[in-house]
Tab-separated table of C-alpha atoms in Angstrom:
chain	number	residue	atom	x	y	z
A	1	SER	CA	-12.473	-26.681	-33.798
A	2	THR	CA	-12.659	-22.937	-34.254
A	3	SER	CA	-13.982	-22.729	-30.593
A	4	LEU	CA	-11.016	-24.766	-29.271
A	5	LYS	CA	-8.660	-22.829	-31.284
A	6	ASN	CA	-9.989	-19.592	-29.930
A	7	SER	CA	-9.903	-21.044	-26.368
A	8	ILE	CA	-6.280	-21.955	-26.693
A	9	ILE	CA	-5.450	-18.402	-28.082
A	10	GLN	CA	-7.266	-16.767	-25.262
A	11	ASN	CA	-5.595	-19.132	-22.598
A	12	TRP	CA	-2.153	-18.129	-24.000
A	13	LEU	CA	-3.050	-14.502	-24.087
A	14	ILE	CA	-4.084	-14.433	-20.494
A	15	ILE	CA	-1.016	-16.550	-19.505
A	16	SER	CA	1.264	-13.859	-21.423
A	17	ILE	CA	-0.612	-10.922	-19.765
A	18	LEU	CA	-0.063	-12.480	-16.473
A	19	ILE	CA	3.650	-13.174	-17.054
A	20	ILE	CA	4.240	-9.674	-18.299
A	21	ALA	CA	2.360	-8.149	-15.380
A	22	ALA	CA	4.292	-10.284	-13.033
A	23	ILE	CA	7.577	-9.089	-14.496
A	24	LEU	CA	6.443	-5.423	-14.465
A	25	ARG	CA	5.464	-5.744	-10.771
A	26	PHE	CA	8.527	-7.662	-9.564
A	27	TRP	CA	10.970	-5.547	-11.514
A	28	ASN	CA	13.003	-3.830	-8.818
A	29	TYR	CA	10.112	-3.587	-6.495
A	30	TRP	CA	12.438	-3.225	-3.567
A	31	GLY	CA	14.612	-0.676	-5.280
A	32	PHE	CA	12.882	2.557	-4.142
A	33	SER	CA	12.676	3.798	-0.600
A	34	LEU	CA	9.630	3.259	1.556
A	35	SER	CA	6.950	5.890	1.217
A	36	ASN	CA	5.931	8.084	4.214
A	37	ASP	CA	2.538	6.016	4.160
A	38	GLU	CA	4.440	2.606	4.283
A	39	LEU	CA	6.730	4.056	6.903
A	40	SER	CA	3.652	4.979	8.984
A	41	ALA	CA	2.132	1.743	8.659
A	42	LEU	CA	5.539	-0.002	9.671
A	43	ASN	CA	5.823	2.324	12.728
A	44	ARG	CA	2.329	0.984	13.785
A	45	THR	CA	3.738	-2.594	13.654
A	46	GLN	CA	5.991	-1.788	16.704
A	47	PHE	CA	3.394	-2.268	19.363
A	48	ASN	CA	3.824	-5.059	22.026
A	49	SER	CA	0.483	-6.747	21.296
A	50	LEU	CA	-2.216	-6.954	18.727
A	51	LYS	CA	-4.580	-5.093	21.199
A	52	GLU	CA	-2.236	-2.239	21.661
A	53	MET	CA	-1.717	-2.129	17.845
A	54	LEU	CA	-5.536	-2.023	17.272
A	55	TRP	CA	-6.094	0.776	19.848
A	56	GLY	CA	-2.925	2.785	19.046
A	57	GLY	CA	-2.290	2.017	15.438
A	58	VAL	CA	-5.638	1.148	13.692
A	59	TRP	CA	-8.433	3.096	15.436
A	60	VAL	CA	-6.738	6.447	15.321
A	61	ASP	CA	-5.785	6.069	11.690
A	62	GLY	CA	-8.730	5.267	9.705
A	63	HIS	CA	-7.124	2.775	7.354
A	64	PRO	CA	-8.533	-0.893	7.066
A	65	ALA	CA	-7.651	-3.063	9.988
A	66	GLY	CA	-6.978	-6.123	7.859
A	67	VAL	CA	-3.993	-4.855	6.088
A	68	GLN	CA	-2.566	-3.287	9.379
A	69	ILE	CA	-3.019	-6.624	11.272
A	70	PHE	CA	-1.436	-8.551	8.376
A	71	LEU	CA	1.614	-6.250	8.369
A	72	TYR	CA	1.952	-6.561	12.204
A	73	TYR	CA	2.377	-10.424	11.967
A	74	TRP	CA	4.143	-10.285	8.555
A	75	VAL	CA	6.919	-7.975	9.985
A	76	LYS	CA	7.413	-10.078	13.188
A	77	VAL	CA	7.793	-13.224	11.050
A	78	PHE	CA	9.896	-11.920	7.972
A	79	GLY	CA	11.400	-8.802	8.972
A	80	ASN	CA	11.106	-5.246	7.551
A	81	SER	CA	13.105	-4.794	4.394
A	82	GLU	CA	11.552	-3.247	1.332
A	83	ALA	CA	11.424	-6.479	-0.584
A	84	VAL	CA	9.888	-8.517	2.380
A	85	ILE	CA	7.438	-5.813	3.189
A	86	ARG	CA	6.239	-5.268	-0.501
A	87	PHE	CA	6.382	-8.989	-1.589
A	88	PRO	CA	2.697	-9.822	-0.594
A	89	PHE	CA	1.465	-6.673	-2.090
A	90	VAL	CA	3.009	-7.483	-5.405
A	91	LEU	CA	1.477	-10.999	-5.290
A	92	CYS	CA	-1.974	-9.169	-4.669
A	93	GLY	CA	-1.414	-7.038	-7.722
A	94	ILE	CA	-0.628	-9.926	-9.981
A	95	LEU	CA	-3.785	-11.871	-8.603
A	96	SER	CA	-5.817	-8.609	-9.215
A	97	VAL	CA	-5.095	-8.976	-12.924
A	98	PHE	CA	-6.126	-12.653	-12.916
A	99	PHE	CA	-9.314	-12.083	-10.876
A	100	ALA	CA	-10.220	-9.034	-12.992
A	101	TYR	CA	-9.944	-11.208	-16.024
A	102	LYS	CA	-12.128	-13.813	-14.422
A	103	ALA	CA	-14.753	-11.338	-13.333
A	104	ALA	CA	-14.977	-9.576	-16.650
A	105	SER	CA	-14.975	-12.862	-18.587
A	106	LEU	CA	-17.861	-14.066	-16.564
A	107	TRP	CA	-19.815	-10.771	-16.453
A	108	PHE	CA	-19.265	-9.906	-20.071
A	109	SER	CA	-17.158	-12.151	-22.465
A	110	LYS	CA	-13.634	-13.648	-22.779
A	111	GLY	CA	-12.721	-10.596	-25.011
A	112	ALA	CA	-13.788	-8.207	-22.311
A	113	GLY	CA	-11.795	-10.302	-19.827
A	114	ILE	CA	-8.592	-10.027	-21.900
A	115	PHE	CA	-9.156	-6.382	-22.391
A	116	VAL	CA	-9.650	-5.785	-18.546
A	117	ALA	CA	-6.524	-7.950	-17.776
A	118	ILE	CA	-4.562	-5.838	-20.124
A	119	VAL	CA	-5.651	-2.668	-18.576
A	120	THR	CA	-5.361	-3.748	-14.935
A	121	GLY	CA	-2.008	-5.477	-15.823
A	122	PHE	CA	-0.316	-2.473	-17.530
A	123	LEU	CA	-1.969	0.763	-16.500
A	124	GLU	CA	0.260	3.090	-14.229
A	125	PHE	CA	-2.015	3.126	-11.063
A	126	PRO	CA	-2.731	-0.553	-10.576
A	127	LEU	CA	1.001	-1.096	-11.365
A	128	LEU	CA	2.355	1.527	-9.081
A	129	TYR	CA	-0.069	0.505	-6.119
A	130	SER	CA	0.954	-3.159	-6.526
A	131	ASN	CA	4.473	-2.003	-5.571
A	132	ILE	CA	3.498	-0.211	-2.196
A	133	ALA	CA	2.673	-1.872	1.059
A	134	ARG	CA	-0.735	-0.250	1.420
A	135	PRO	CA	-4.231	-1.608	1.231
A	136	TYR	CA	-4.648	-0.808	-2.544
A	137	SER	CA	-3.642	-4.010	-4.158
A	138	PRO	CA	-5.169	-6.244	-1.566
A	139	GLY	CA	-8.354	-4.182	-1.920
A	140	LEU	CA	-8.471	-4.474	-5.797
A	141	MET	CA	-7.799	-8.127	-5.433
A	142	PHE	CA	-10.587	-8.792	-3.126
A	143	VAL	CA	-13.073	-6.614	-4.927
A	144	MET	CA	-12.349	-8.534	-8.318
A	145	LEU	CA	-12.627	-11.847	-6.479
A	146	GLN	CA	-15.790	-10.673	-4.926
A	147	ALA	CA	-17.180	-9.582	-8.455
A	148	TRP	CA	-16.344	-12.924	-9.923
A	149	TYR	CA	-17.990	-14.984	-7.102
A	150	TRP	CA	-20.878	-12.605	-6.916
A	151	LYS	CA	-21.726	-13.376	-10.519
A	152	LYS	CA	-21.242	-17.122	-10.075
A	153	ILE	CA	-23.630	-16.995	-6.980
A	154	LEU	CA	-26.151	-15.013	-8.867
A	155	THR	CA	-26.162	-16.910	-12.283
A	156	GLU	CA	-24.932	-20.577	-11.825
A	157	THR	CA	-28.071	-22.628	-11.429
A	158	GLU	CA	-26.605	-26.057	-12.105
A	159	ILE	CA	-24.402	-26.112	-8.904
A	160	ASN	CA	-25.806	-27.662	-5.729
A	161	THR	CA	-26.675	-25.732	-2.593
A	162	LYS	CA	-23.527	-26.744	-0.693
A	163	GLN	CA	-21.415	-25.493	-3.523
A	164	LYS	CA	-23.500	-22.256	-3.678
A	165	ILE	CA	-22.833	-21.774	0.013
A	166	LEU	CA	-19.149	-22.370	-0.388
A	167	ASN	CA	-19.109	-19.786	-3.161
A	168	SER	CA	-20.867	-17.363	-0.797
A	169	VAL	CA	-18.378	-17.775	1.950
């Protein structure tokens, strides 16, 4: 009963942290002008083909190709307003908080997971970089996702081989 009560409290804490983190990230995320870095990435979406964009916009820049490819198609489908461009990066920032919680909970403890979620959710750098259409929030999200699954792959012995392979992928 004490364990169940603690679990309910922890669940409400993480839900509350995620809601507040989402509010902070969505609050006027479209209200400031695009940074030079964002404008440079947007300029590289103007190529006529993906091949041209890769050669003229990715290889010469040195930034990760995944985000630039994503932006190339995202802008073509949804347009290039500040709100549209930044929306997926805001979502990645919110998911980063969740995956940071999951990773720290699995690696250390639920209490550590709550602490890491608070830090990831409310510190200036993760918050700011969740509102900029650059590789930072997707990078953090995928690193936290990878840390969570890495621990699952290494330690979970009761899962079958098929599930372990799926976790690895």
